[in-house]
Each structure stands twice: as C-alpha cells, then as structure tokens.
C-alpha cells in the first residue's frame, strides 16, 4: 500500500472488497457478475453492453450510475490502466426504458480478453465524491463493495467495516483491519502469538519452524499462478542467442532450490506455469532440467570458448563473460535464491555479480536498457484470463516484468489471435504454440512456482483461499467457537 491511487493500492482495495469492477472472476478465471449483473456482445464482437446491479450504492450513499462507470473506464484506458491494452473506440451511457443503468463499450476490433480486463482493479468504479473539486485529485476511496474504509494510514494500516447500504444479510465479519508487516519473521510471530487471524506470505523458514512446533493457528495453502523467474535481456549480445539462455537454464538446480530454500520440492518449475493452470501448462513438453554437461555443450555451440585456464568462458567476440543479476528483498526468498544461482552458474564457469536493490530497479533497467538479468516473482493472474498478462509481457517490445529485446513473431501472432477471439480448438492450439515458444526461446527462465501459505487462527473457520489472489474473501469467512460451530458475534478481524 504505497498511496491512495488505484494504480498504487487498488489491488489491496480489491482484496478487502472495498471496490468493485464491472466483472468479477471465478476461481478458474471465468467471467462472473460484479457491478454488472448481465452483459452481452454483438455478433461482430465490436459492441459490449453491461447492465449494472439494481440498487447499487457507493459508500457515501449515492447511487451507482452508468456515467460513473464510463468515467472510471475512460481513466483506465490510459496507461497503466488495464484497458489501455484493449482497442477501445468509445464508451457511452445507454438509455433504458425501465430505468436500469447500462453502458456500452465500443471496440475498433474484437478483443476476447475484454471481460478479464474489466475485472482488473484499475477499472474499479468510484463515487464522484472520491475526487477533489478539480475532478483529477483522488482524496478518498468511496467504492461500492461490501466493506467501506474507516481508517487508512498508508503505507501500513487500513481498516474496513461492513457497508449495509444495499440491505441484505450481514456477513459474520463486520470489521477488519489490514496491517502491512515487512519482515517475514514478524508475520510468523504474529500468527504464532494469535495477534492476527489471517497471516499471508509466510516465508519458507517460518513454515519449516511452524511445522516443528505446536501453534495456535492452522495452515491453509493454495498454488497460485505466480512464478519466480529470471528476466533476460535478449537484446544484449551476450544473451541474444537462445542457446546461451538455454545453457543458463540447464545450469539451474531447480529441485535443489525448491527443496533447500523453498522447503517444497514440488515447486521446482518445469515450465513457465504450473499444472494448476491447465490451459497454459503443456504436460507433453520436455521439462526444464539440470545438466551442466549439456549446458557447456550449448555454450560451445553458440561460439563460446573456454578461457586459457579452462575455468571461465569467452563469448563469440573473445571477450570474457561476466553477468550481473539484479533482484530485491520484497520477497525474502529472492536474495537467497539469487545467491544460489550465483554459485550454480559459477560451477558452469560463469561469474555473476548479484545486486540487491529495490523492485523498481528491474523495470528501470528494462526501460534504460541496462538490465542483464533480473530475478523476480511475477503474478500472471493480475487479470483472470492469463492471455492478457502474457500478451502484456511477451508482445512486441516486451514489458517491465516480461520479455526484453526478444523477437518471436509466431508467439506474437498466437497471442494476438487469442486476444481477438478464437474457437475452443483453435484457442487450445494457439496456447500450445505460445507455451512451446516460451519453453524453447526462454525470454524468461522459470525457476520455481509459488504456493500461498496462510496462517489461520482458530477463531475463524479455515477459509477457501482465492487461487488468483484477487480477494481475501472476508464476506465469506465464518467465526468458530472452537468446536466448529458458527458464532454470531460481531468481532473485529485482523
């Protein structure tokens, strides 16, 4: 939570159910009703109509109007808004004989991932009262979700309370508090001491200790479409040959990293996305493996030669090869994995300098061209349909957290065709084409998949975690009295 704006903290407002988007997403990424309860598209795919939920109200009590949604979507068509990826030709309010609020999105060409983009937090609809009189400065967050903000102290604390503006049954969780805690050890201590009811992002070391001790909390886990990966500057001469990138991949002992650092050998990445994302996981692909001998052979095939002492490599121009890897400590495992990679590549004969900075260094290095290798954790479910995220990362020109200097017209064409819409059989073939191209060329090198681990206090029933990490699902949580029975008390939830 780095500021008030949706671009900075919208993901948190969405997780706490403060804001709403026109559409939501099911656990498998399919479009679901949000502020819009019904929607349809024209036969040519160029016009989409959305009908808003009758009686929807903002947290200041004002009615949600189609004009408010149009204003929100108009803002989201500008970068970094998600709708900047869509070929939007126009937005307009539709007249309705029955008084229902409806709007229409007009497109220059069909765009199949539009429903997914409309579930992104940057498209959330806010009340006009959220803005200063100039209409440009955001001064408060007045959403339409089941919880309203009662206290906001960026960057650490946010408190919400149930909003009963539309009537209906109240959830068991009437109030909740969110606290951002940077140190993984502190989060684990809060869970163990019962200071919080839900604690997210437990690190591997804390998990290992957790499993060896008796704790007042339980553990809930779900595999998520988040990948620890190496972003490579394929435009740099030293990394432009796919055989060099393949050699770097072959020199990575993923099972060792997953077992020793992540404490979960099942998280060793054999391709970009895990089997829990079946549309984008191809079980027939040869898996990414560890083989130093093959790695050295690929470097020789790329024209590299051993130095006179036989310990290091010279590239095709005869220059000694030294690489720099950038990463950041926002996720505590990243610097540790970076050190492991440094040692594993040293065994191949490649000296690597590890630079630990902040998360903004990788996008900055992409933009100014200075990045060689970046170790990152990339969430591919920022939009429910992963097509949109993959297009953003691997389109021509690449992306801050995606490809850099990489050229692959077949992958670009396949992603563009998926964006435009394709039948089920053709879409499956196009996805395979993308997955195979990424596995072959390795513009990013997958290292490990992620499992979200959450400590759950015994005051609440074990939650069903969101595999897309879009929501904490506060409104669905239930209190327990210790015997599994529901409690009707209006407790706070932290």
PDB file of N, CA and C in Angstrom, residues 20-24 32-37 118-119 123-125:
ATOM      1  N   UNK A  20     -15.378  -2.333  -6.452  1.00  0.00           N
ATOM      2  CA  UNK A  20     -15.940  -3.320  -7.368  1.00  0.00           C
ATOM      3  C   UNK A  20     -15.601  -2.934  -8.800  1.00  0.00           C
ATOM      4  N   UNK A  21     -15.426  -3.942  -9.616  1.00  0.00           N
ATOM      5  CA  UNK A  21     -15.247  -3.766 -11.049  1.00  0.00           C
ATOM      6  C   UNK A  21     -16.505  -4.257 -11.753  1.00  0.00           C
ATOM      7  N   UNK A  22     -16.664  -3.892 -13.022  1.00  0.00           N
ATOM      8  CA  UNK A  22     -17.862  -4.331 -13.741  1.00  0.00           C
ATOM      9  C   UNK A  22     -18.028  -5.839 -13.669  1.00  0.00           C
ATOM     10  N   UNK A  23     -16.938  -6.563 -13.882  1.00  0.00           N
ATOM     11  CA  UNK A  23     -16.990  -8.017 -13.842  1.00  0.00           C
ATOM     12  C   UNK A  23     -16.052  -8.544 -12.771  1.00  0.00           C
ATOM     13  N   UNK A  24     -16.369  -9.716 -12.286  1.00  0.00           N
ATOM     14  CA  UNK A  24     -15.525 -10.430 -11.338  1.00  0.00           C
ATOM     15  C   UNK A  24     -14.963 -11.666 -12.047  1.00  0.00           C
ATOM     16  N   UNK A  32     -17.445 -13.445 -14.169  1.00  0.00           N
ATOM     17  CA  UNK A  32     -18.567 -13.564 -13.235  1.00  0.00           C
ATOM     18  C   UNK A  32     -19.124 -12.170 -12.979  1.00  0.00           C
ATOM     19  N   UNK A  33     -20.345 -12.124 -12.472  1.00  0.00           N
ATOM     20  CA  UNK A  33     -21.004 -10.846 -12.229  1.00  0.00           C
ATOM     21  C   UNK A  33     -20.265 -10.052 -11.162  1.00  0.00           C
ATOM     22  N   UNK A  34     -20.122  -8.751 -11.410  1.00  0.00           N
ATOM     23  CA  UNK A  34     -19.583  -7.824 -10.435  1.00  0.00           C
ATOM     24  C   UNK A  34     -20.591  -6.705 -10.271  1.00  0.00           C
ATOM     25  N   UNK A  35     -20.188  -5.476 -10.566  1.00  0.00           N
ATOM     26  CA  UNK A  35     -21.161  -4.379 -10.597  1.00  0.00           C
ATOM     27  C   UNK A  35     -22.165  -4.589 -11.718  1.00  0.00           C
ATOM     28  N   UNK A  36     -21.725  -5.237 -12.782  1.00  0.00           N
ATOM     29  CA  UNK A  36     -22.639  -5.598 -13.869  1.00  0.00           C
ATOM     30  C   UNK A  36     -23.160  -7.004 -13.610  1.00  0.00           C
ATOM     31  N   UNK A  37     -24.480  -7.143 -13.608  1.00  0.00           N
ATOM     32  CA  UNK A  37     -25.070  -8.460 -13.375  1.00  0.00           C
ATOM     33  C   UNK A  37     -25.319  -9.207 -14.674  1.00  0.00           C
ATOM     34  N   UNK A 118     -11.773  -6.082 -17.570  1.00  0.00           N
ATOM     35  CA  UNK A 118     -12.784  -5.366 -16.786  1.00  0.00           C
ATOM     36  C   UNK A 118     -12.895  -5.889 -15.361  1.00  0.00           C
ATOM     37  N   UNK A 119     -12.133  -6.927 -15.038  1.00  0.00           N
ATOM     38  CA  UNK A 119     -12.063  -7.411 -13.660  1.00  0.00           C
ATOM     39  C   UNK A 119     -10.803  -6.922 -12.959  1.00  0.00           C
ATOM     40  N   UNK A 123      -9.837  -0.781 -13.178  1.00  0.00           N
ATOM     41  CA  UNK A 123     -11.115  -0.396 -13.786  1.00  0.00           C
ATOM     42  C   UNK A 123     -12.217  -0.227 -12.744  1.00  0.00           C
ATOM     43  N   UNK A 124     -11.867  -0.222 -11.456  1.00  0.00           N
ATOM     44  CA  UNK A 124     -12.868  -0.097 -10.397  1.00  0.00           C
ATOM     45  C   UNK A 124     -13.643   1.211 -10.526  1.00  0.00           C
ATOM     46  N   UNK A 125     -14.920   1.148 -10.177  1.00  0.00           N
ATOM     47  CA  UNK A 125     -15.801   2.314 -10.271  1.00  0.00           C
ATOM     48  C   UNK A 125     -15.873   2.991  -8.903  1.00  0.00           C
TER      49      UNK A 125
END
